[in-house]
Structure formats: structure tokens, C-alpha cells
PDB file of C-alpha atoms and ligand atoms in Angstrom:
ATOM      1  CA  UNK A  29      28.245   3.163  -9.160  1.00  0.00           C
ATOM      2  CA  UNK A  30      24.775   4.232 -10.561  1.00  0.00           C
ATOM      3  CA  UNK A  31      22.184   1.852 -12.401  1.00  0.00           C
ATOM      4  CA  UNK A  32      20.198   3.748 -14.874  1.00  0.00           C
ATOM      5  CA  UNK A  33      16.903   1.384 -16.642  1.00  0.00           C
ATOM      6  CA  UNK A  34      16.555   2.282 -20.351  1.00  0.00           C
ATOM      7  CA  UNK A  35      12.988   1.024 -21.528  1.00  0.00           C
ATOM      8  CA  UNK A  36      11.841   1.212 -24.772  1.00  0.00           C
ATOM      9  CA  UNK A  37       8.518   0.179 -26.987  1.00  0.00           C
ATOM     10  CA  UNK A  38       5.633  -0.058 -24.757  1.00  0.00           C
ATOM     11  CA  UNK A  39       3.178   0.134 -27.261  1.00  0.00           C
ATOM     12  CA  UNK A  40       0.093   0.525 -25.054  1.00  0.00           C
ATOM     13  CA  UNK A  41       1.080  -3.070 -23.028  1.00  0.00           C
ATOM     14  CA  UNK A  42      -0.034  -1.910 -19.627  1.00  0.00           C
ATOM     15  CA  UNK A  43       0.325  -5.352 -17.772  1.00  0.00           C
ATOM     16  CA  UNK A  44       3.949  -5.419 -19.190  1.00  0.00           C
ATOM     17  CA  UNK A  45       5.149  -2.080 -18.162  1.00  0.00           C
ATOM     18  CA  UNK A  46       3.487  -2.269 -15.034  1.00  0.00           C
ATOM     19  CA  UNK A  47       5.807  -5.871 -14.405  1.00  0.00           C
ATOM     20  CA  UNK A  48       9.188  -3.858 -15.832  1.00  0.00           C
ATOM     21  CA  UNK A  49       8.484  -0.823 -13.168  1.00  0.00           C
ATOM     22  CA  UNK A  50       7.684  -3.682 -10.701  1.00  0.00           C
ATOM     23  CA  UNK A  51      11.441  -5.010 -11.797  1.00  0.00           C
ATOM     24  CA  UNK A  52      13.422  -2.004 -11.313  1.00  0.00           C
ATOM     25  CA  UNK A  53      11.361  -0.745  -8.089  1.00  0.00           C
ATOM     26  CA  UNK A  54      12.470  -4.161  -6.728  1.00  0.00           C
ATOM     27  CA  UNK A  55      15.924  -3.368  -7.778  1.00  0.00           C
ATOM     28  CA  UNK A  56      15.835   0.226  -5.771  1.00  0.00           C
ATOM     29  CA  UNK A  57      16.534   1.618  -9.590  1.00  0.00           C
ATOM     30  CA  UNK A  58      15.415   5.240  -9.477  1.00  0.00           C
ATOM     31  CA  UNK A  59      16.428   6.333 -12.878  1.00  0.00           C
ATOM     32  CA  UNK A  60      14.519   5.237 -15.880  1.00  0.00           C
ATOM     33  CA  UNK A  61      14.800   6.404 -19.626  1.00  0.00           C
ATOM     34  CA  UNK A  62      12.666   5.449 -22.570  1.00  0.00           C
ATOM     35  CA  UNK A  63      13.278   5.222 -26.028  1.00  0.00           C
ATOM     36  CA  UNK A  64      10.234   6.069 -27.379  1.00  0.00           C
ATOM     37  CA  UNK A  65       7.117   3.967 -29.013  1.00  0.00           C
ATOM     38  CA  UNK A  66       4.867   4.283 -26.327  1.00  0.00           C
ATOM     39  CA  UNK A  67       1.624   3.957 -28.232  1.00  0.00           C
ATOM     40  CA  UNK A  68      -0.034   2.131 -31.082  1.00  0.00           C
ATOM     41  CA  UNK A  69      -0.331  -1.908 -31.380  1.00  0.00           C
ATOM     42  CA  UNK A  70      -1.629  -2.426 -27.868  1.00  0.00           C
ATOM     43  CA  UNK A  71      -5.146  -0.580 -26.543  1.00  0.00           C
ATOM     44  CA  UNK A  72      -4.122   1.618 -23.933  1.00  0.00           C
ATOM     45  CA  UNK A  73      -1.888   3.755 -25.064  1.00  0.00           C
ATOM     46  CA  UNK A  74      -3.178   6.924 -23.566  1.00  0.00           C
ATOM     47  CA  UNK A  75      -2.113   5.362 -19.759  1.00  0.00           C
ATOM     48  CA  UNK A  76       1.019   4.404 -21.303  1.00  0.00           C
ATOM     49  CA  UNK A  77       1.777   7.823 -22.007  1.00  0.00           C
ATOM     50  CA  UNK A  78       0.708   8.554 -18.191  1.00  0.00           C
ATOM     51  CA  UNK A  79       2.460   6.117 -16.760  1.00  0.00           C
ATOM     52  CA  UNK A  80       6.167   7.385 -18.692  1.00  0.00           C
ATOM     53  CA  UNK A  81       5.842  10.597 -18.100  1.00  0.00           C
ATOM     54  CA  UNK A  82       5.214   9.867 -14.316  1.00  0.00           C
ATOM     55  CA  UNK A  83       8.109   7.373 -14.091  1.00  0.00           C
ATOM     56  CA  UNK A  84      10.826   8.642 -16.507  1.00  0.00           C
ATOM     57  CA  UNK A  85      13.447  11.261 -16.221  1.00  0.00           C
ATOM     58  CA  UNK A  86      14.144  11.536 -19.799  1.00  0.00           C
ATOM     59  CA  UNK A  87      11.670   9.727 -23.020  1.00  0.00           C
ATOM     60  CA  UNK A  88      12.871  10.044 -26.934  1.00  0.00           C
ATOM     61  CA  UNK A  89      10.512  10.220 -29.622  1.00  0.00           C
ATOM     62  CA  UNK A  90       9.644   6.741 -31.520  1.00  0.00           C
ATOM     63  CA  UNK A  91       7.965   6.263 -34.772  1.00  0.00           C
ATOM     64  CA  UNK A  92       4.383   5.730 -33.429  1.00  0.00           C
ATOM     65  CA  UNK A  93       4.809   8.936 -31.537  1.00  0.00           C
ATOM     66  CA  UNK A  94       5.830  10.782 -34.384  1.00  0.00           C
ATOM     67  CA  UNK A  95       3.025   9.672 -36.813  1.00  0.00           C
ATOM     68  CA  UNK A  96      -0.277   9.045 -34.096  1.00  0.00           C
ATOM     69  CA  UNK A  97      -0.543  12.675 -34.185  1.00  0.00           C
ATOM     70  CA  UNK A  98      -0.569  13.530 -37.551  1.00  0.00           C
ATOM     71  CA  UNK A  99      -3.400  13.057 -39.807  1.00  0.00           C
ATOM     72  CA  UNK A 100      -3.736   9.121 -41.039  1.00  0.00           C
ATOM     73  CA  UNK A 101      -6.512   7.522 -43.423  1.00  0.00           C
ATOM     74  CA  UNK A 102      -5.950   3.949 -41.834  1.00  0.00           C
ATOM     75  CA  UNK A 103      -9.101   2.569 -39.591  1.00  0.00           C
ATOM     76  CA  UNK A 104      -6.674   0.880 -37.610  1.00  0.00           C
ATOM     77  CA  UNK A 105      -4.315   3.830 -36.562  1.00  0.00           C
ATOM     78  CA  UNK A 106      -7.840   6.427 -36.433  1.00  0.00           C
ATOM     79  CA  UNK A 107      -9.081   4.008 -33.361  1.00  0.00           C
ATOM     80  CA  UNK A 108      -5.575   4.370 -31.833  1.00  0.00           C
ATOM     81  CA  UNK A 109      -5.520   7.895 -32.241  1.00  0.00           C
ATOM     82  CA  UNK A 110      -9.161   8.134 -30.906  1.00  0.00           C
ATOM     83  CA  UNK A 111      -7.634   7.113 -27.602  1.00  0.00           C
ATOM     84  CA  UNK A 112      -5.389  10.208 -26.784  1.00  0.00           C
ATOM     85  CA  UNK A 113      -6.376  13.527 -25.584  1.00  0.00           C
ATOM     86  CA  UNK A 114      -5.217  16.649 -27.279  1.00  0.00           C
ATOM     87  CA  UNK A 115      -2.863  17.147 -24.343  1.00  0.00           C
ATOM     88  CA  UNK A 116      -1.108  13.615 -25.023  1.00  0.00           C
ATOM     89  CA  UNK A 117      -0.681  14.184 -28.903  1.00  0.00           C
ATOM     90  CA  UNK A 118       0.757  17.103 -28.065  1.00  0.00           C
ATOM     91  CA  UNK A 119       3.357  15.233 -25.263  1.00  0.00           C
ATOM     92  CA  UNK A 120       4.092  13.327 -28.218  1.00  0.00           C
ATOM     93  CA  UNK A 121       4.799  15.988 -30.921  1.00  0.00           C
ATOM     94  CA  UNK A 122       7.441  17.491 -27.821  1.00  0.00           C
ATOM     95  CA  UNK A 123       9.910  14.585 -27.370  1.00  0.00           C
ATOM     96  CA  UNK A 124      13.234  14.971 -28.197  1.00  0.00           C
ATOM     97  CA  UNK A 125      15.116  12.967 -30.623  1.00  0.00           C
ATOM     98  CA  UNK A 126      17.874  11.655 -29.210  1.00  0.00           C
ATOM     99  CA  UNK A 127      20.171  11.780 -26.025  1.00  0.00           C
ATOM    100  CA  UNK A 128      23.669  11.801 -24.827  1.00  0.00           C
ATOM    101  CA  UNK A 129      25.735  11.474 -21.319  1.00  0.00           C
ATOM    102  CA  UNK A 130      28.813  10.355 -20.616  1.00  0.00           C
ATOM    103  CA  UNK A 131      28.889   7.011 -17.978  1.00  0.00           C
ATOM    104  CA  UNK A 132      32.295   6.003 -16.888  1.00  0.00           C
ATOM    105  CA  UNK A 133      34.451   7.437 -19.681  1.00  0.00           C
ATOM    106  CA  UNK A 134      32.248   6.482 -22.183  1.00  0.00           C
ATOM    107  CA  UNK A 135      29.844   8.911 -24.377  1.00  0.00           C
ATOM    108  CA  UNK A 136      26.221   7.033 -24.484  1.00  0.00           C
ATOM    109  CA  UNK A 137      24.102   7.834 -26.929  1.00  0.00           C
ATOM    110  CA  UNK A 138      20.169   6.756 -27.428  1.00  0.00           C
ATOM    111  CA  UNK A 139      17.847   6.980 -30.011  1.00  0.00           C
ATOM    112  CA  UNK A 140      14.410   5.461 -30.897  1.00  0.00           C
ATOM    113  CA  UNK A 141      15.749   3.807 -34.340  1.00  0.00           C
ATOM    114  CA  UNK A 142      18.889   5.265 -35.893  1.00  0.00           C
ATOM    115  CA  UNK A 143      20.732   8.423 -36.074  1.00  0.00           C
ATOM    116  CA  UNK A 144      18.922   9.882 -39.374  1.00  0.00           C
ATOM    117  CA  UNK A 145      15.189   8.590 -38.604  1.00  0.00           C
ATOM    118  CA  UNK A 146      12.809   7.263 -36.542  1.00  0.00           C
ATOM    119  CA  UNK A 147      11.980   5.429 -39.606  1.00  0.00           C
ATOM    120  CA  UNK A 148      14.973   3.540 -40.458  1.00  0.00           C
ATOM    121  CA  UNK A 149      15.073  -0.042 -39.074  1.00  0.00           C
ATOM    122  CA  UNK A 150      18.877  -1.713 -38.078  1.00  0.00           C
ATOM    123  CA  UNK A 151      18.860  -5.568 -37.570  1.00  0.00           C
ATOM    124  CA  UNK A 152      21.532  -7.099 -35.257  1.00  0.00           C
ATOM    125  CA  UNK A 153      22.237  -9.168 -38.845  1.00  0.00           C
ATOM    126  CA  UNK A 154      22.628  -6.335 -41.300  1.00  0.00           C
ATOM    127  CA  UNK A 155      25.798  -5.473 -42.820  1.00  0.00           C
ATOM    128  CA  UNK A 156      28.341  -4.371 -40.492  1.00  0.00           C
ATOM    129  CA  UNK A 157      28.614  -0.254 -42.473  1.00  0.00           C
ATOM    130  CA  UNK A 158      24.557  -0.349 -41.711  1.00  0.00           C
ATOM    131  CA  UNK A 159      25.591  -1.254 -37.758  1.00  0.00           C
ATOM    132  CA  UNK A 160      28.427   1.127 -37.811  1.00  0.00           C
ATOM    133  CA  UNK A 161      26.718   3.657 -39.217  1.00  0.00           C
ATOM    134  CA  UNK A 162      24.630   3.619 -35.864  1.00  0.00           C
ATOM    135  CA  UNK A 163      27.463   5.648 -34.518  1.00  0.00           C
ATOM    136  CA  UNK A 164      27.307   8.339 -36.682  1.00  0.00           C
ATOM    137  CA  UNK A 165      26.759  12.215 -35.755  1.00  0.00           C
ATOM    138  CA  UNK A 166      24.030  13.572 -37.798  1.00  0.00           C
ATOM    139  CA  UNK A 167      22.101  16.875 -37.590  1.00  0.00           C
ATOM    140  CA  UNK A 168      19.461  15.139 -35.757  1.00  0.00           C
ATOM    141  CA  UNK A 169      21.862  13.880 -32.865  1.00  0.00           C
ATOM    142  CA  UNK A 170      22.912  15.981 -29.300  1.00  0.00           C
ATOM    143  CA  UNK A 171      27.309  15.641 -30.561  1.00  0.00           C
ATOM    144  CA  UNK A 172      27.617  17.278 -27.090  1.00  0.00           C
ATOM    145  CA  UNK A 173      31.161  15.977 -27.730  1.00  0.00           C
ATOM    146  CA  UNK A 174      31.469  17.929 -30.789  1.00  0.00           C
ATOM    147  CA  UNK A 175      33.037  15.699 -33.630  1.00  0.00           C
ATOM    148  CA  UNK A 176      33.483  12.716 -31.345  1.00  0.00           C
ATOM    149  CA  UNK A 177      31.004   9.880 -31.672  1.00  0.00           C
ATOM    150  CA  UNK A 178      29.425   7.630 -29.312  1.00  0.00           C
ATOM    151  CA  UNK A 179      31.218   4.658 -27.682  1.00  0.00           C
ATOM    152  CA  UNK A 180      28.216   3.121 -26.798  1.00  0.00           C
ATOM    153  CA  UNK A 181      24.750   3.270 -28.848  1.00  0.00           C
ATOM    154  CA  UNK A 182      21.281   2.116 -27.236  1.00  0.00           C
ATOM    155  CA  UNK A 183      17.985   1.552 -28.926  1.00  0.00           C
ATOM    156  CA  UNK A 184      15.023   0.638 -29.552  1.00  0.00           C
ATOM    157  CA  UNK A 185      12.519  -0.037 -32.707  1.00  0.00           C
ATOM    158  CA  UNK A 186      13.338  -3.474 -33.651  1.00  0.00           C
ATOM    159  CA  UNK A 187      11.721  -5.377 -30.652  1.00  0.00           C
ATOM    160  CA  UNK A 188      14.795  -7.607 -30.243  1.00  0.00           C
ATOM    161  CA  UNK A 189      17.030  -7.451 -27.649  1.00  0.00           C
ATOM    162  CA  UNK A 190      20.576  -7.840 -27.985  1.00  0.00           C
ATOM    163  CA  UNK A 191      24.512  -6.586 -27.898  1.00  0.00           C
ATOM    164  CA  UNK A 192      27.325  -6.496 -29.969  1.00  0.00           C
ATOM    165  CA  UNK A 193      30.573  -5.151 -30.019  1.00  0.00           C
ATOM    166  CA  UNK A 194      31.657  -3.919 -33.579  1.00  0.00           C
ATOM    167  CA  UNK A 195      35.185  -2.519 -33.966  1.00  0.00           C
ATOM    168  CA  UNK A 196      35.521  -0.980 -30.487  1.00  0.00           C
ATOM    169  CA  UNK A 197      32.302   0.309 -30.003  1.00  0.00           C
ATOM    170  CA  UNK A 198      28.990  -1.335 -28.170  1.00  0.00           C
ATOM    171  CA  UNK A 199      25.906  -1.488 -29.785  1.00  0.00           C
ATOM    172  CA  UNK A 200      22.655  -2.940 -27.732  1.00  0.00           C
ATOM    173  CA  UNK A 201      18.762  -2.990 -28.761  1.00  0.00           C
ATOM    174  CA  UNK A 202      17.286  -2.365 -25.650  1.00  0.00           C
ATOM    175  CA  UNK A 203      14.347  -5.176 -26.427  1.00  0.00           C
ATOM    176  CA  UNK A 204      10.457  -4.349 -26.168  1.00  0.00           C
ATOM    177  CA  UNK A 205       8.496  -4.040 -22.479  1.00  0.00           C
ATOM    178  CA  UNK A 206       5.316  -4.558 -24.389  1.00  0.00           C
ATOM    179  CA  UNK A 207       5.660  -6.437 -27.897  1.00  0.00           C
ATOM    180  CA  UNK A 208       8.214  -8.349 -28.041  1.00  0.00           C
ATOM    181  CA  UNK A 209       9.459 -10.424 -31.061  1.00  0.00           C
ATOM    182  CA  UNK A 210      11.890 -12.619 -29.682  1.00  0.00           C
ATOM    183  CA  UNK A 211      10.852 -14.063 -26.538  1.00  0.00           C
ATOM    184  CA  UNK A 212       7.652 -13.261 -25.257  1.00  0.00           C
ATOM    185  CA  UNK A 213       8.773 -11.809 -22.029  1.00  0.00           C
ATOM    186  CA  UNK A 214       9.231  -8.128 -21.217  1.00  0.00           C
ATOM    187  CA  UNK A 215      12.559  -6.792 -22.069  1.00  0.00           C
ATOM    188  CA  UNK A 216      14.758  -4.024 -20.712  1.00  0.00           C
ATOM    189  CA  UNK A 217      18.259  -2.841 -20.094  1.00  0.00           C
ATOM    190  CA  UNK A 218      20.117  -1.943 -16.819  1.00  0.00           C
ATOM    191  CA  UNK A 219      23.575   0.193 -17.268  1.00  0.00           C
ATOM    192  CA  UNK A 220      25.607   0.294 -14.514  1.00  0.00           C
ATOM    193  CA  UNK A 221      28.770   2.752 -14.371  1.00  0.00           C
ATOM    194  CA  UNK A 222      29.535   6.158 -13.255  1.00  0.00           C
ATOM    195  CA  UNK A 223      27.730   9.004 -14.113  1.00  0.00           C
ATOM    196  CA  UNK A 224      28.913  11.729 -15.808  1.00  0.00           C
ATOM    197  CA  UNK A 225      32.477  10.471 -14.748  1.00  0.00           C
ATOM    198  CA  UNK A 226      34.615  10.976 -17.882  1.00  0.00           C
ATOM    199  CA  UNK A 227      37.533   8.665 -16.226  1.00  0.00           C
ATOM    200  CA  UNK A 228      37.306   5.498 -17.968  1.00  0.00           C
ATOM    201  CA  UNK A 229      35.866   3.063 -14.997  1.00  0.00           C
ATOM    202  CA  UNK A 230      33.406  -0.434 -14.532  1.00  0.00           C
ATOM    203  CA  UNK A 231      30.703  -0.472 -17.303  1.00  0.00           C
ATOM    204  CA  UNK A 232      28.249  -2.835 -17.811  1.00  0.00           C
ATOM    205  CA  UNK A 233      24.743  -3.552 -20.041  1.00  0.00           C
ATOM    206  CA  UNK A 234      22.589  -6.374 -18.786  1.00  0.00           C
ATOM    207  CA  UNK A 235      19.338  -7.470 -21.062  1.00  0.00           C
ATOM    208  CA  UNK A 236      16.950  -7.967 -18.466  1.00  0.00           C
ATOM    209  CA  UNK A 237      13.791 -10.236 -19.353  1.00  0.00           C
ATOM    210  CA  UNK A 238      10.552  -9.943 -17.094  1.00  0.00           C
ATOM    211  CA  UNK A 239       7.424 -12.514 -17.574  1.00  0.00           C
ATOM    212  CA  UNK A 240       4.154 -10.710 -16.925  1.00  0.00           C
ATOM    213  CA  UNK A 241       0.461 -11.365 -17.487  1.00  0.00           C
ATOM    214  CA  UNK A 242       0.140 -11.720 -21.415  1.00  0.00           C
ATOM    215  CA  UNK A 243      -3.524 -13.437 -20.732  1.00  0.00           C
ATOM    216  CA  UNK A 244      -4.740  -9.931 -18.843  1.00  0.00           C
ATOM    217  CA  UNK A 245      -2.697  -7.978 -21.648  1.00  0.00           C
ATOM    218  CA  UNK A 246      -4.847  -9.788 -24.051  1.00  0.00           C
ATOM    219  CA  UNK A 247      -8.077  -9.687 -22.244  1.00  0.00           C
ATOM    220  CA  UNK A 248      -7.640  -6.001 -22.128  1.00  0.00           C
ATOM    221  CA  UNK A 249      -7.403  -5.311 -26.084  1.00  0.00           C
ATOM    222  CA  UNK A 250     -10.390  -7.820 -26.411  1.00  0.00           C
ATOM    223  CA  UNK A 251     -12.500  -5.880 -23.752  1.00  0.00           C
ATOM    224  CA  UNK A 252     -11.443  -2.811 -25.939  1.00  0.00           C
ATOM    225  CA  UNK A 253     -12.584  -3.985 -29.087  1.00  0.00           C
ATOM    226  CA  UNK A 254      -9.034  -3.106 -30.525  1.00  0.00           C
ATOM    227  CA  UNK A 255      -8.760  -3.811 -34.449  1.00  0.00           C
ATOM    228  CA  UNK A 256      -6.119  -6.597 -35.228  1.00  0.00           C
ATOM    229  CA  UNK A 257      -6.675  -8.197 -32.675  1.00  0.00           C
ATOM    230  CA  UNK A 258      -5.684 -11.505 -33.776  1.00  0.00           C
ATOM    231  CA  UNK A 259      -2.485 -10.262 -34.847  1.00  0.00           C
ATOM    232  CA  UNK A 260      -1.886  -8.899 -31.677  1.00  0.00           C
ATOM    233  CA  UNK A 261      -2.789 -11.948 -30.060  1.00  0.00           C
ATOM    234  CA  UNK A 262      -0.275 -13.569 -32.456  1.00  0.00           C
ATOM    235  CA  UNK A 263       2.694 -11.495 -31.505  1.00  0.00           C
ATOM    236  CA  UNK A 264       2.267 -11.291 -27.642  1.00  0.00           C
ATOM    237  CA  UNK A 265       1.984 -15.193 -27.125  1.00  0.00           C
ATOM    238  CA  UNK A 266       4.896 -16.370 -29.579  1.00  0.00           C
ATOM    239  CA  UNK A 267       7.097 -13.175 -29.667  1.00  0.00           C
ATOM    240  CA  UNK A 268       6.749 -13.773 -33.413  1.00  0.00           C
ATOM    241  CA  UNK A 269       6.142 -10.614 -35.714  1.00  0.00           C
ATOM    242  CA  UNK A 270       3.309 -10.589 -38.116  1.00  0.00           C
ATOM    243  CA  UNK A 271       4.980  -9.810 -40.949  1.00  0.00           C
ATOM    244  CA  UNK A 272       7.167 -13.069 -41.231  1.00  0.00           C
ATOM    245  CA  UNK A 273       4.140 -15.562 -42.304  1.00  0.00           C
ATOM    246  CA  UNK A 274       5.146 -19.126 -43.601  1.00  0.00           C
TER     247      UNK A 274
HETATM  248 MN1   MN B 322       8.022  -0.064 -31.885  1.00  0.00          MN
END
């Protein structure tokens, strides 16, 4: 049996990724994916982008990666684009969309958001065609198994961990390591299975929540002078997002 950690949405949360990699180091867990977001929202998101490429086999392209690098007329996004090198907008412009592997008979696919965009946001409460459709082969997706889709369908985007099981088929959000908006803990997900066994065998997705240091998180965007900072603040200490107000 293999464990394989799938990260996803770092957003520029050093202290929290640094307490995930602590997790699955711990864990003797020597494969780790990510699904993409690893700037924006958070102030460091140029050592984010260090610290994924050193760490993970395989990282998917979120929305944050895909517009940081072009050409924005918001203050907010020009000071986090002002904190990557050439080199790391152009790691950014190179991820891949999606991937796809087979894990004890079943074909696994991930994705930052859906299988059409990194743009399109599914809720664990939408209707159940907008869940299903999650499973769909588009031009955009790997369909290494030509017309067959995906048993099992991991991602990110939403910030809120959770799985389901909709007619057959297993759908998980992977959760947030550094914003998350539904506890305030880092999230991530360990599979466990064989790899690249196409016998149908064990499988198993746990959600995996680790507490790190959201005072030095927060210290570090003051010290930064990051814009938003308040909204930031908001998010990180009540896993609330900052677009539901009351
Ligand atoms: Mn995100």
C-alpha cells in the first residue's frame, strides 16, 4: 500500500504549509501533489512557490496562478505580483491542468476547480448534475483512459474540505493548507491504495486537519504591509470567507 498527500491552496500561508509538510514528514509520506493556488491572499507567495516545487512530485495550475502573471489593473493583485520573479511567473504560466493515475482499480483524477476551468467554482451543496458533471472528460482533461471517466475526482478551489459519494463515484475537496473557510486549521488529504494497480483493491481518502501558528501567519502579512489585511486577518482566525458579511 502507498500513501500519496494531495495539498491544495496555499495561498502564500508559509507557517501553514510549513505545519502540513511537518504532518506528512511525520507520517514518512514521500509523495506529495498539489492542486494549484499557491499564491495571492497571503504575503509570501514567492517562497510558496519555492517551497512546492522543492517538495512536490506533481503541482496543477489554480486560478491565482493562472491570472498573477498576466497583466491586472487591481492595487491589490499589482503588490502580489510585485513579489515574484520573472522565473516564478513563468513556473506558473507552465503547470499543467489536470492529472490522472490509476490507484487500486480506480482512475483518479485532479484538478484545481473543475474539468472546464480554473474558474468555475463547485460547492459540496450544488445540484447534484453540477457535482456530477465533475466527472466529465473535457478537452482540458488527461482521458488517459480514453472515453472512460474518473471514479474518483479530487480538488481544490473552494477552501472546504469534504467527501461525497454521488451515484458510484467519489468526489472530495481536498480543503485549504493556508486559507481555510471552514475550520481554521490546515487541511489536506492522504490516499492510501495501490499504485498504478488496475486490480480493484483497499482505497481510502482521509481529510486530514493540522493547527499551526495563525498569530506568526498574521504577523508576517502585517510585517509585509500586505493590502487587505484585515480581511485576511478575518478569514485566517474564523475560517469564515469575506464575501459572506451579515
Ligand atoms: Mn484558492
Amino acid at each position: 500500500m502507498e500513501k500519496i498527500a494531495v495539498i491544495s491552496d496555499i495561498h502564500g500561508n508559509i507557517p501553514a504549509l510549513q505545519s502540513v509538510f511537518a504532518d506528512i514528514h511525520a507520517r514518512n509520506i514521500k509523495r506529495i501533489l498539489c492542486l494549484g493556488d499557491l499564491v495571492g491572499k497571503g504575503p509570501q507567495s514567492r517562497e510558496s512557490i519555492d517551497m512546492i516545487q522543492n517538495h512536490c512530485e506533481t503541482v496543477i495550475k489554480g486560478n491565482w496562478d493562472d491570472f498573477i502573471p498576466k497583466p491586472q489593473d487591481s492595487e491589490v493583485i499589482n503588490w502580489h505580483q510585485n513579489q515574484l520573479t520573472k522565473q516564478h511567473m513563468n513556473y506558473l504560466c507552465e503547470l499543467p491542468f489536470s492529472v490522472e493515475f490509476v490507484m487500486s482499480g480506480k482512475l483518479i483524477r485532479m484538478f484545481h476547480a473543475s474539468p472546464r476551468s480554473v474558474y468555475e467554482r463547485i460547492q459540496p451543496w450544488d445540484t447534484i448534475d453540477r457535482r456530477l458533471s465533475m466527472f466529465e472528460n473535457t478537452e482540458h482533461t488527461e482521458n488517459t483512459a480514453g472515453k472512460k471517466e474518473p471514479d474518483v475526482v479530487l480538488y481544490g478551489d473552494v477552501h472546504n474540505a469534504f467527501q461525497q459519494h454521488i451515484k458510484g463515484k467519489t468526489l472530495c475537496n481536498v480543503g485549504s493548507v493556508g486559507n481555510p473557510l471552514d475550520l481554521t486549521s490546515a487541511s489536506y488529504a492522504i490516499l492510501e491504495g495501490e499504485y498504478n494497480q488496475e486490480k480493484n483493491g483497499l482505497f481510502s481518502i482521509q481529510l486530514v486537519r493540522v493547527p499551526y501558528d495563525i498569530e506568526l501567519a498574521i504577523r508576517l502579512a502585517r510585517e509585509a504591509e500586505m493590502p487587505e489585511l484585515n480581511e485576511y486577518l478575518q478569514e485566517l482566525t474564523t475560517g469564515q470567507y469575506r464575501g459572506f458579511k451579515k
